[in-house]
Coordinates of C-alpha atoms and ligand atoms in Angstrom, one line a residue:
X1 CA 21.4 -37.2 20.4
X2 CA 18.6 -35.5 18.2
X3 CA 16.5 -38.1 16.6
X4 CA 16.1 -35.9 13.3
X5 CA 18.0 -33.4 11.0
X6 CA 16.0 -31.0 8.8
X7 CA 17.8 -28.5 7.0
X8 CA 16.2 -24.7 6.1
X9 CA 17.3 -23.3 3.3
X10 CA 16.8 -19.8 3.6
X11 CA 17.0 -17.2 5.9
X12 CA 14.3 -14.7 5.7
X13 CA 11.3 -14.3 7.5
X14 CA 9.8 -17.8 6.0
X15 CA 12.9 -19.9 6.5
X16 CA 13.2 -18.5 10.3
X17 CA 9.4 -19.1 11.1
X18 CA 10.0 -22.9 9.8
X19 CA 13.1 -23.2 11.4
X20 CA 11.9 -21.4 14.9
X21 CA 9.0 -23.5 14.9
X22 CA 10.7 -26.7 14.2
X23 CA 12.9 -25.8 17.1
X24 CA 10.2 -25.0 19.3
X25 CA 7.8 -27.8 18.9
X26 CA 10.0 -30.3 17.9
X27 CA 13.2 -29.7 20.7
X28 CA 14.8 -33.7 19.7
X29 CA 15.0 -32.5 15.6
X30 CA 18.5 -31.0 14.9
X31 CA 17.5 -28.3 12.8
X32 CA 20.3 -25.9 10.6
X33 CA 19.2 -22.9 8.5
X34 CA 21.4 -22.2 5.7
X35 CA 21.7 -18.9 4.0
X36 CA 23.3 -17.9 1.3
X37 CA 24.2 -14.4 2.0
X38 CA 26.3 -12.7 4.7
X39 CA 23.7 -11.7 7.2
X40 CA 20.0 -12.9 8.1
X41 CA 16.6 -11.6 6.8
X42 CA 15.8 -11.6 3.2
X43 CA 13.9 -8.9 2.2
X44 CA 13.8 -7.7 5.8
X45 CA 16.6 -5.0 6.8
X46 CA 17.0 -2.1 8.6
X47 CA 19.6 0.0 9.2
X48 CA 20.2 3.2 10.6
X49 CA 19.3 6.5 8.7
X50 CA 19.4 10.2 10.1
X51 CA 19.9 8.7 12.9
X52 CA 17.5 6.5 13.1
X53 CA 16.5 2.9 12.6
X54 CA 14.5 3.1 9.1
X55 CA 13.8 0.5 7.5
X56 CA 15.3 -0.7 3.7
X57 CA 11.8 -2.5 3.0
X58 CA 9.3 -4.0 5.2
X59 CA 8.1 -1.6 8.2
X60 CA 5.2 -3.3 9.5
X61 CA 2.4 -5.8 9.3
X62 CA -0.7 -6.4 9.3
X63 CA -2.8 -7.1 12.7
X64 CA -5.8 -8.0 11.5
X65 CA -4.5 -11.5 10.6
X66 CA -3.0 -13.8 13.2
X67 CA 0.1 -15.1 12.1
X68 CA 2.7 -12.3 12.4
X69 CA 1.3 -10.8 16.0
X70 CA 0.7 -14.7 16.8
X71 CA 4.6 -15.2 17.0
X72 CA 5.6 -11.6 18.0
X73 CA 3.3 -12.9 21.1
X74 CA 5.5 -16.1 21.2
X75 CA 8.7 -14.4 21.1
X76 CA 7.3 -11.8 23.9
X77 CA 8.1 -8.8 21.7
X78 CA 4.1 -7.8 21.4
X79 CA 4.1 -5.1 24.3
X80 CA 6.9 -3.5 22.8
X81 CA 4.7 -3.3 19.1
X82 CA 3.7 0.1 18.0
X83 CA 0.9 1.4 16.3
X84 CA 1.0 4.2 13.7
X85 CA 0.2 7.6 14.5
X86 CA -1.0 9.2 11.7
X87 CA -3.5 6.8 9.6
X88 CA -5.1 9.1 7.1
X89 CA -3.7 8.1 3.5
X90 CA -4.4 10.0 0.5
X91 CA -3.8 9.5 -3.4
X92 CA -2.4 11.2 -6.2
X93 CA -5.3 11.8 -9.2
X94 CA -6.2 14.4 -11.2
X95 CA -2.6 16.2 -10.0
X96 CA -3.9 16.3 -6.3
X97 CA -3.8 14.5 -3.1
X98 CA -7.1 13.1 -2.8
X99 CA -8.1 11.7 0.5
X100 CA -9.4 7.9 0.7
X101 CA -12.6 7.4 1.8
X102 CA -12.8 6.1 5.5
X103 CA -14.0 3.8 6.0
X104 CA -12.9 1.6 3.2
X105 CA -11.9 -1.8 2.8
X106 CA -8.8 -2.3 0.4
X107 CA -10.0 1.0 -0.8
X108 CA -13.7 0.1 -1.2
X109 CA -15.4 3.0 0.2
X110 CA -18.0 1.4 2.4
X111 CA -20.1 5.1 3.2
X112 CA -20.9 6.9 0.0
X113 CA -21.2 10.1 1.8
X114 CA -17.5 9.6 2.9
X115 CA -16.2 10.0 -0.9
X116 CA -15.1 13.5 -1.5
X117 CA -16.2 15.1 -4.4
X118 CA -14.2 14.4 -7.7
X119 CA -12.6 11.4 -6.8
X120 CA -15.8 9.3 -8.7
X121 CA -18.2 10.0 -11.2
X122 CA -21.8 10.3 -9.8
X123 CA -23.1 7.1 -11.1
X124 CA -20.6 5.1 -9.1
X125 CA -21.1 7.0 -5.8
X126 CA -24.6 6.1 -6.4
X127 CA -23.8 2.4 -6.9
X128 CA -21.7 2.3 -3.6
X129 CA -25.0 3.0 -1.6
X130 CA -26.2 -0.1 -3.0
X131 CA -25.7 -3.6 -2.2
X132 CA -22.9 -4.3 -4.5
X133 CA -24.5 -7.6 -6.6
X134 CA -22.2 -8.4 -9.7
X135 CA -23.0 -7.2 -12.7
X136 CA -23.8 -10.6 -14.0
X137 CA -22.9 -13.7 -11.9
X138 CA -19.6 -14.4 -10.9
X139 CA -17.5 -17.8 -12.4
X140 CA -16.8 -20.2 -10.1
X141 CA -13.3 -20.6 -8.9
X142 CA -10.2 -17.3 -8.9
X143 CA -11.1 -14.9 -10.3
X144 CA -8.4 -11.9 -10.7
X145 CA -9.0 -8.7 -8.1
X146 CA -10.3 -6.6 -11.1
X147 CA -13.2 -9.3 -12.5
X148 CA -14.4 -8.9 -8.5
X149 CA -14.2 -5.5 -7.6
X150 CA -15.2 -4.0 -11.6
X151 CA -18.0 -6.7 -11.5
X152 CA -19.9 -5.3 -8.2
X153 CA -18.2 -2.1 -7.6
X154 CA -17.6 -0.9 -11.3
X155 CA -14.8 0.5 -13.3
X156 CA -13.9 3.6 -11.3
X157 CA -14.1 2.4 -7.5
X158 CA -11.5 -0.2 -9.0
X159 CA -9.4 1.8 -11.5
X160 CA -8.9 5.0 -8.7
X161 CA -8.6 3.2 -5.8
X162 CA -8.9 -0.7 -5.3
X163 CA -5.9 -0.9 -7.9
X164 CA -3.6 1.4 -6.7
X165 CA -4.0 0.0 -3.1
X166 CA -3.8 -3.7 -3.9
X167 CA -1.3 -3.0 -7.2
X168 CA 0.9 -1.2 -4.8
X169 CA 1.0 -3.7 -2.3
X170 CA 3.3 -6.0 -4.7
X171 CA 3.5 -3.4 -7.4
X172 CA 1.6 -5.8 -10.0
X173 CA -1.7 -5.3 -11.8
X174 CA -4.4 -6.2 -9.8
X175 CA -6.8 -7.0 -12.9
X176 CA -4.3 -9.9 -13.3
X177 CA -3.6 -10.6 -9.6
X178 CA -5.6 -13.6 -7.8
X179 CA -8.1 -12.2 -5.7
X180 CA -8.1 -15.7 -3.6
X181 CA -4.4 -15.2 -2.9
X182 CA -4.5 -10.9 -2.4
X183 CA -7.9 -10.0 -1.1
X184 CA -10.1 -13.3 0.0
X185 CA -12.5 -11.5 1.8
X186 CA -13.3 -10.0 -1.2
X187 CA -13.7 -12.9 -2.8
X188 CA -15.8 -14.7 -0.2
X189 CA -17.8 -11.3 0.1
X190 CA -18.2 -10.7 -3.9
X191 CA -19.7 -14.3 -4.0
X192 CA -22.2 -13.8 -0.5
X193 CA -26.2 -14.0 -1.2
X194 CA -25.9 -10.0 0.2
X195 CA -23.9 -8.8 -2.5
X196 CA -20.0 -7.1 -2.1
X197 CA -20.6 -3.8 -0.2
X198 CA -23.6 -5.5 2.2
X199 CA -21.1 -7.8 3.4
X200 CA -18.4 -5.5 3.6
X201 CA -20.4 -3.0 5.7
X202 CA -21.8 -6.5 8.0
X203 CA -18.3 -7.4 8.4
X204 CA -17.0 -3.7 9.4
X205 CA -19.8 -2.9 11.9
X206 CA -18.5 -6.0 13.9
X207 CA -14.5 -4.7 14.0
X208 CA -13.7 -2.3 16.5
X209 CA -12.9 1.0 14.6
X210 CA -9.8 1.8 16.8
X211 CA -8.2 -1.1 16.3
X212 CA -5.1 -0.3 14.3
X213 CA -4.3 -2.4 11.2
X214 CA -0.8 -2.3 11.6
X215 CA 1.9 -2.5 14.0
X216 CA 5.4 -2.1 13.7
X217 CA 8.6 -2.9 16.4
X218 CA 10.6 1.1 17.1
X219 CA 13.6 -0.6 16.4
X220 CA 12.6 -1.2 12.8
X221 CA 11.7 -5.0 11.3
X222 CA 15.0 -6.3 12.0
X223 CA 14.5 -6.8 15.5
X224 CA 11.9 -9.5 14.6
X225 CA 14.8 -11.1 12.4
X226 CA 17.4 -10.8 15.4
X227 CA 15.3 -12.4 17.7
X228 CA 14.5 -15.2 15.8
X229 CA 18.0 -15.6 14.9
X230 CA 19.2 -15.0 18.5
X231 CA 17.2 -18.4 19.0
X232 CA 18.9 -20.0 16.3
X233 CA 22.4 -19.5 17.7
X234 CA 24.8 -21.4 15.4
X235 CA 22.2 -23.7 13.7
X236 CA 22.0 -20.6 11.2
X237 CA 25.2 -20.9 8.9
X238 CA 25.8 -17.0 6.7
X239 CA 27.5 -17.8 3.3
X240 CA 26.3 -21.0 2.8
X241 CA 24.4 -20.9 -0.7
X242 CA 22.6 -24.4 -1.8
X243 CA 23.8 -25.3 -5.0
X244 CA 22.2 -28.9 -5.4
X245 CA 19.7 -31.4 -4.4
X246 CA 19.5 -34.9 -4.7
X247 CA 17.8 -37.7 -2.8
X248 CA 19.2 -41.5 -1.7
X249 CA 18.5 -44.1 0.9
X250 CA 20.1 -41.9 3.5
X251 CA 18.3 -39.5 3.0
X252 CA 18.4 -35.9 1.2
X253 CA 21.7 -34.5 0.1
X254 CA 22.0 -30.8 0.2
X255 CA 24.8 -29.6 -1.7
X256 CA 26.6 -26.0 -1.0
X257 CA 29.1 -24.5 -2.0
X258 CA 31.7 -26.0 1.2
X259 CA 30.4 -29.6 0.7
X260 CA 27.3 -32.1 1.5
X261 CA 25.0 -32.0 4.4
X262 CA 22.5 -34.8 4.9
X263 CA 19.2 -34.5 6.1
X264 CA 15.8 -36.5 7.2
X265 CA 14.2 -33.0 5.6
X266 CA 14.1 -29.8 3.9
X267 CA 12.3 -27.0 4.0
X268 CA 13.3 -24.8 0.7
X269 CA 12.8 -21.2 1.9
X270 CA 14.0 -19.4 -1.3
X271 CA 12.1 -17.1 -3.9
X272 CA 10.5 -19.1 -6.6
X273 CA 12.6 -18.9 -9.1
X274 CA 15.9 -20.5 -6.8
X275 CA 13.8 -23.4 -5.8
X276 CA 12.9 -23.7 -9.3
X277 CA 16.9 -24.4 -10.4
X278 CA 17.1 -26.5 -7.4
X279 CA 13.9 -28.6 -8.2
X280 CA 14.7 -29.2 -12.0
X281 CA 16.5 -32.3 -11.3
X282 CA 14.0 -33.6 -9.3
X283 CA 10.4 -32.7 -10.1
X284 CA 10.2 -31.1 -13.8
X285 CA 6.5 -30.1 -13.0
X286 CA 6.9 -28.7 -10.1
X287 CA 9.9 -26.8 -10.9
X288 CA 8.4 -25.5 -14.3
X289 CA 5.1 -24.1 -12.1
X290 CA 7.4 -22.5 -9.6
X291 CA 9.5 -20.7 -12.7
X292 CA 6.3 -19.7 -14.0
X293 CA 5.9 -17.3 -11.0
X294 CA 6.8 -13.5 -12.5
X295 CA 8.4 -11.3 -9.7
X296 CA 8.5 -7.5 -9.5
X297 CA 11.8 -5.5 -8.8
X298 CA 11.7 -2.4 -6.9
X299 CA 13.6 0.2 -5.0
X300 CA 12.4 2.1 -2.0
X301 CA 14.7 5.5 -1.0
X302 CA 14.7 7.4 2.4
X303 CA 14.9 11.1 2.3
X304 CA 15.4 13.0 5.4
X305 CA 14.4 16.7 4.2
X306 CA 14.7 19.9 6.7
X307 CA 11.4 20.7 8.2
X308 CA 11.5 24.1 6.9
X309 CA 11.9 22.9 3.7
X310 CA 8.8 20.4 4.0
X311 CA 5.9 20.3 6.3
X312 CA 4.0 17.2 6.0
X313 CA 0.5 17.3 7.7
X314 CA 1.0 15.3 11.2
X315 CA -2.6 13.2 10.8
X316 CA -1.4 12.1 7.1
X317 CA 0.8 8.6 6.6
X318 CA 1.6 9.5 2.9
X319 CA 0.5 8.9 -0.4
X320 CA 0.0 6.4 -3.3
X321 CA 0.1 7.3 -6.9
X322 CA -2.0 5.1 -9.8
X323 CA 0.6 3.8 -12.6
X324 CA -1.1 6.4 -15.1
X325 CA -0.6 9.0 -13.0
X326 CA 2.6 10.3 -15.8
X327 CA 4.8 10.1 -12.4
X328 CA 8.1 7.5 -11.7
X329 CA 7.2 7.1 -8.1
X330 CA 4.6 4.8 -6.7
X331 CA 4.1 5.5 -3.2
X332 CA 5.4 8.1 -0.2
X333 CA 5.1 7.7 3.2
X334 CA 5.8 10.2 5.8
X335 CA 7.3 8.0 8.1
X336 CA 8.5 10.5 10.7
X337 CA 4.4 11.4 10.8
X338 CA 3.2 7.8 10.7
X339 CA 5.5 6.3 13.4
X340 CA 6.3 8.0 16.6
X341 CA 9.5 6.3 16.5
X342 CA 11.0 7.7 13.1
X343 CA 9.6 11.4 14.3
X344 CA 12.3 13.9 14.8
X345 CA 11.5 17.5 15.5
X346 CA 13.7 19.4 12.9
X347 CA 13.7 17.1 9.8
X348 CA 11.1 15.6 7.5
X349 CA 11.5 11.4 6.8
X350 CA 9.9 10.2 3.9
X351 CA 10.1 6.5 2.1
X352 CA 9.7 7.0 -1.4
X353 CA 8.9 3.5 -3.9
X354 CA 9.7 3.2 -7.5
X355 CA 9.0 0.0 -9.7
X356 CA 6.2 -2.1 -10.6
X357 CA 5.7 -5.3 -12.6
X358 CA 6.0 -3.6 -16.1
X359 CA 7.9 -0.6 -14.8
X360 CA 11.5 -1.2 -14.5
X361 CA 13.2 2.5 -15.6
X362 CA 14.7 2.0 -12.1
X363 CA 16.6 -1.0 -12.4
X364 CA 18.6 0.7 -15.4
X365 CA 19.2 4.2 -12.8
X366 CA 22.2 4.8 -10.9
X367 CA 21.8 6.2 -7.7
X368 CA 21.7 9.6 -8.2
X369 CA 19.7 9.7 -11.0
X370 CA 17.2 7.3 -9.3
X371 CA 17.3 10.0 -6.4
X372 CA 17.0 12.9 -8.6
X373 CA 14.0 11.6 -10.3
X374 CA 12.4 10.7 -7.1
X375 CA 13.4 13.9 -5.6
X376 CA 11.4 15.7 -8.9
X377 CA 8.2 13.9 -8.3
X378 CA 8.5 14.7 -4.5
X379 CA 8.7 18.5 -5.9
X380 CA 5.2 17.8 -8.6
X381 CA 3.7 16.1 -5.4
X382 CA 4.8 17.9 -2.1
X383 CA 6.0 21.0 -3.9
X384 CA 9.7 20.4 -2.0
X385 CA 12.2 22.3 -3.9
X386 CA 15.0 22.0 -1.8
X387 CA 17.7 19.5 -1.8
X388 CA 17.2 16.8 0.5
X389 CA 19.2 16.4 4.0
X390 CA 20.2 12.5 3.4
X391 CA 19.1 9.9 0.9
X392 CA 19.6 6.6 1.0
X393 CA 18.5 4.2 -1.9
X394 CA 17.7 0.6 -1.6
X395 CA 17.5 -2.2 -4.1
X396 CA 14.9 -5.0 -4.4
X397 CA 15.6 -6.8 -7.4
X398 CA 12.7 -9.5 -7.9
X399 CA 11.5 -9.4 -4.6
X400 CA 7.7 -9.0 -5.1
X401 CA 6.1 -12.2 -7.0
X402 CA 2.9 -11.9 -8.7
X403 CA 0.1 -14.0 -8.4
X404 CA -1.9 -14.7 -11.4
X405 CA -5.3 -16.6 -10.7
X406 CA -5.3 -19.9 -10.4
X407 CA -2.6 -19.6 -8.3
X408 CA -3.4 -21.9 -5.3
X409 CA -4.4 -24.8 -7.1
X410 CA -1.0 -24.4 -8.8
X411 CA 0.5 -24.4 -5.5
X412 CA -1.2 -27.3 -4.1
X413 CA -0.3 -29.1 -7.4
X414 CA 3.3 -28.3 -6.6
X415 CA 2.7 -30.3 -3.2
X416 CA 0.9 -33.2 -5.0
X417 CA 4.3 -33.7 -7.3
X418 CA 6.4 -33.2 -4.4
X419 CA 4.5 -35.4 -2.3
X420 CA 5.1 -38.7 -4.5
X421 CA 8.9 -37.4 -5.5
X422 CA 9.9 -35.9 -2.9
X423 CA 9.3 -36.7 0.2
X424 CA 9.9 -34.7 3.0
X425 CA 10.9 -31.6 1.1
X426 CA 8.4 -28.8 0.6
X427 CA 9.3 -25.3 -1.0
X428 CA 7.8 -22.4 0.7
X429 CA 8.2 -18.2 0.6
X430 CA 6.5 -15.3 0.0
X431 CA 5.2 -16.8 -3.7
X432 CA 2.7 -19.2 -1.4
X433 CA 0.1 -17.3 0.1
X434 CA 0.6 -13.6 -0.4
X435 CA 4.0 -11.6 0.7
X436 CA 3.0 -9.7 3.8
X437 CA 5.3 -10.5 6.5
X438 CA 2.4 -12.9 8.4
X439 CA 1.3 -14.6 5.0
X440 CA 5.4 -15.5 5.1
X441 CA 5.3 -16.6 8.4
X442 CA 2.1 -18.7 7.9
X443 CA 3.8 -20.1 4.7
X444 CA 7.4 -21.3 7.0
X445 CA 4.7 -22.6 9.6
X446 CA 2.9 -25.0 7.8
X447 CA 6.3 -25.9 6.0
X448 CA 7.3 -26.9 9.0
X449 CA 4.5 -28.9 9.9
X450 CA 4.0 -30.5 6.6
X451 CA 7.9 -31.7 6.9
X452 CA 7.7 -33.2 10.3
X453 CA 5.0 -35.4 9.8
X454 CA 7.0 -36.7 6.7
X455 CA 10.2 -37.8 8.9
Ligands
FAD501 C1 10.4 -2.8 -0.7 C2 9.5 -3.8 0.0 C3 8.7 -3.3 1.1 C4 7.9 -4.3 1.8 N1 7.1 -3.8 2.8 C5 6.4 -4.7 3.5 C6 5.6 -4.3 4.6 O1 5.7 -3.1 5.0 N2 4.9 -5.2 5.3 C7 4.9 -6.5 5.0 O2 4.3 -7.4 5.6 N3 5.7 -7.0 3.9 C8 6.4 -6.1 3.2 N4 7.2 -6.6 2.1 C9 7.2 -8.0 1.8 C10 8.0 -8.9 2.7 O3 9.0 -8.1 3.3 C11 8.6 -10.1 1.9 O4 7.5 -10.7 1.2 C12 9.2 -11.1 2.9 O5 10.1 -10.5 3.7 C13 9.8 -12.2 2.1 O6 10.3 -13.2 3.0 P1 10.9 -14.6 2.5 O7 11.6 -15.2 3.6 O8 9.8 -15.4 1.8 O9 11.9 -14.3 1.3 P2 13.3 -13.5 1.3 O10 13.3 -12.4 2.3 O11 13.6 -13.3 -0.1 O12 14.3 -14.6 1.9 C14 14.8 -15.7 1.1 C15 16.2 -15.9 1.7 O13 16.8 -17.1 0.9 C16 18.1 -16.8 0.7 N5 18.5 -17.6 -0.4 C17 18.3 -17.4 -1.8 N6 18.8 -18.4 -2.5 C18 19.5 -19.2 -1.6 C19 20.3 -20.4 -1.8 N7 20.5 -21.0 -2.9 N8 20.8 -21.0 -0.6 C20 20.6 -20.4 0.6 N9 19.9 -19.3 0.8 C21 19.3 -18.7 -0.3 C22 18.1 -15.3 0.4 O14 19.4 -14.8 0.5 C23 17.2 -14.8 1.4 O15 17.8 -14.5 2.7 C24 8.0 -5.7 1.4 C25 8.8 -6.1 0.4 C26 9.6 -5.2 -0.3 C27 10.6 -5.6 -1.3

C-alpha cells in the first residue's frame, strides 16, 4: 500500500525526470504522470526520415553540465552516447560563411590570433587580447547577456557572434535575455577581479580540449523519452489533459478531462503559460508572473538532398545566420556530417530552423511555402539548386520561453507564493532554469525533491 500519491502533470523531459525520480528515490510514493497528448515527450520527438531516425527538435545536450549525462548514467544509456563528428561551426555575415573562432566560449573568441580576418573590426581584435574589464562597472544583480558581453567585450564580439550563438539557442534577443539564467559563467566571469576574457582563458586552460560538448543517443532523443517512460509503465496515462486545480482537506484535486484524481502532491510540468490557467484560481501572483513568461515559436525542416547535388564539407556541423542577415532561416546543421549516425553515403541531411521571438512569417506558411523558402536560402547559402530528395517540416509553436532579467528572483517569488498557498505543488519546465534538455531535467529534479519533503 503506497504511503503517498503525487501526480505529474506533464510528460516531457521535466515531468519524466520528476516522475522518474520520485519513483526511484521514493519506491512507497504512488506516482502517475498525466499527459495530455497522445504519446510521451513534449518537445522531444524523433521519427524516422530517409531512413533514418532524425530528430523533429532536440538532437543532443550539453556534457559540460551534469544533469542530463547524470541520469543517461542512471538509466545506463551513457556507453551507448555519441559524440559529434564534425565540430567546426561557421556563420553567415557579410554573405559568407565565416568560421568561429576556436576556441571560443559562447562565441567569445578567447585567442585573438584565432579570429579570421573580416569577421571584427581591428579595434575589437585588439581588445580581445586584453583582459576584458567592463567598460564601466557592472550593476549588481541580472544583468541581460548584451549589458555583459557589450560591456567587456564590446559591440561587435557581441553583435557578430555572442548574439547569434546565445539568440539562436532559444531564438530570442540576447540583449534582453538574462545572462544569470543563459550564460552564468559569463556572468560570474564578467563580474571576477581578472576581468571577462582573463577568466575565460583561466577557466579554458583547465578543461580538457577533446572533451566534446555534446553528446547525443544514434537512435535520436526519443530513446531517452522511451526509457524513462518504459519505467513508468502504466503510471503514465496519454490523453489525459488537466483542466483544473483545487485544494481541500484531502488533499489536492486534479481535474481532467475523464474525472478527479486526488493527490498528497503535484508536480505541474507544463509550459508556462498552462500552469498559468491552472494557477489562476489559486495563486493570482504567481499565475500572473508565470503568464508574464513570452515564448518563441519555431519550425525546424529536414532535407535529405542528393550528394551530387550538395557537398557539405565533412569537418563542418553547419551554420548560424544573425537576424539581420536579410535571410528567413536561422540556423543549418549538416547532420549527416555532424553525427556519424545520420551519415549516409549518397545523400546530404540537413536541419534547417526558422523563427525567432519577433519573427513569426513562419507560423502564417503552409508547408510548402515554408519549404520553398527554406529551400531558397539553402540556394543564397550552400548554392544548392536542386530540388531536395525529402523534406519534412516540423512545428513548435511556443516552445522556446524567453528569459528577461530578473528572471530567477521571479522564479523564486513564484515558490515563495506557492509555498504559503499551495502546498505541496510546485510548477516546473523549461521556463525555470534555461531549456536545454539537462537545465529540464535539473528543473523536474528538484521539483521532485521540493514536493516530497512537503508530503
Ligand atoms: C526546435 C527545437 C530544438 C531544440 N533543440 C534542443 C537541443 O538540441 N538540445 C537541448 O538540450 N534542447 C533543445 N531544445 C529544448 C528542449 O527540447 C526543450 O526545452 C525541452 O524538451 C522542454 O521540455 P519540458 O518537459 O519542459 O516541456 P515540454 O516538452 O513542452 O513538455 C510539456 C508537456 O506537458 C504536456 N501538457 C501541456 N499541457 C498539459 C495539460 N493541461 N495536462 C497534461 N499535460 C499537459 C504537453 O503535451 C507536453 O508533453 C529544443 C527545442 C526546440 C523547440
Amino acid at each position: 500500500m503506497a504511503d503517498r500519491r503525487i501526480i505529474v502533470v506533464g510528460a516531457g523531459i521535466t515531468g519524466l525526470a520528476a516522475a522518474h525520480r520520485l519513483l526511484t528515490d521514493n519506491p512507497d510514493t504512488d506516482v502517475v504522470v498525466l499527459e495530455a497528448c497522445a504519446s510521451p515527450g513534449g518537445l522531444i520527438r524523433t521519427s524516422p526520415f530517409a531512413g533514418l531516425p532524425v530528430d523533429e527538435a532536440a538532437d543532443s545536450f550539453l556534457v559540460r553540465v551534469p544533469w542530463a549525462l547524470d541520469l543517461c548514467t542512471e538509466l545506463g544509456l551513457d556507453d551507448e552516447l555519441v559524440a559529434p563528428h564534425a565540430r567546426a561551426a561557421s556563420v553567415w555575415l557579410d554573405g559568407i560563411h565565416r568560421p568561429l573562432p576556436s576556441p571560443n566560449v559562447l562565441g567569445i573568441p578567447l585567442d585573438p590570433n584565432s579570429v579570421e580576418k573580416g569577421l571584427l573590426p581591428t579595434e575589437d581584435i585588439e581588445r580581445l587580447a586584453g583582459a576584458g574589464l567592463p567598460d564601466s562597472p557592472l550593476a549588481g544583480g541580472d544583468l541581460s547577456v548584451g549589458q555583459v558581453v557589450r560591456s567587456c567585450a564590446g559591440d561587435a564580439v557581441f553583435e557578430r557572434l555572442v548574439d547569434v550563438l546565445l539568440g539562436g539557442v532559444n531564438a530570442g534577443r540576447a540583449d534582453d535575455l538574462s545572462c544569470e539564467v543563459m550564460a552564468p559563467q559569463l556572468l560570474a566571469a564578467a563580474r571576477s577581479p581578472e576581468g571577462l576574457l582573463a577568466a575565460l582563458r583561466s577557466l579554458h586552460a583547465q578543461a580538457d580540449p577533446s572533451a566534446p560538448v555534446f553528446n547525443a543517443h544514434p537512435s535520436g532523443m526519443g530513446h531517452l523519452v522511451d526509457t524513462l517512460v518504459g519505467r513508468l509503465g502504466n503510471r503514465l496515462r496519454l490523453h489525459s489533459p488537466v483542466t483544473g486545480l483545487e485544494r481541500n482537506d484531502a488533499g489536492w484535486l486534479v481535474g481532467t478531462t475523464g474525472g478527479v484524481e486526488l493527490a498528497d502532491a503535484v508536480v505541474l510540468a507544463v509550459p508556462a503559460f498552462v500552469a498559468a490557467d491552472l494557477l489562476g484560481p489559486i495563486q493570482a501572483e504567481a499565475a500572473e508572473h508565470l503568464a508574464q513568461v513570452p515564448y518563441a515559436s519555431v519550425s525546424l525542416a529536414a532535407f535529405a538532398f542528393q550528394r551530387n547535388d550538395l557537398d557539405v564539407t565533412g569537418d563542418q556541423s553547419g551554420f548560424l545566420v544573425p537576424r539581420d542577415a536579410g535571410l528567413f532561416m536561422t540556423a543549418c546543421s549538416y547532420a549527416g556530417s555532424k553525427w556519424a549516425h545520420l551519415g549516409t553515403g549518397d545523400r546530404v541531411l540537413l536541419r534547417v530552423s526558422a523563427g525567432r521571438n519577433d519573427d513569426f512569417r513562419h507560423a502564417g506558411m503552409d508547408d510548402d511555402t515554408l519549404q520553398r523558402a527554406l529551400a531558397g536560402d539553402l540556394a543564397v547559402t550552400l548554392g544548392v539548386e536542386a530540388p531536395p530528395d525529402a523534406v519534412r517540416v516540423s512545428r513548435w509553436p511556443r516552445s522556446l520561453p524567453q528569459f528577461a532579467p530578473g528572471h530567477a528572483d521571479r522564479m523564486a517569488a513564484i515558490d515563495d507564493r506557492l509555498a504559503e498557498a499551495a502546498p505541496g505543488l510546485r510548477v516546473t519546465g523549461a521556463f525555470r532554469h534555461g531549456v536545454g534538455i539537462p537545465a529540464c531535467i535539473r528543473s523536474g529534479t528538484e521539483a521532485a525533491a521540493a514536493v516530497v519533503h512537503t508530503v
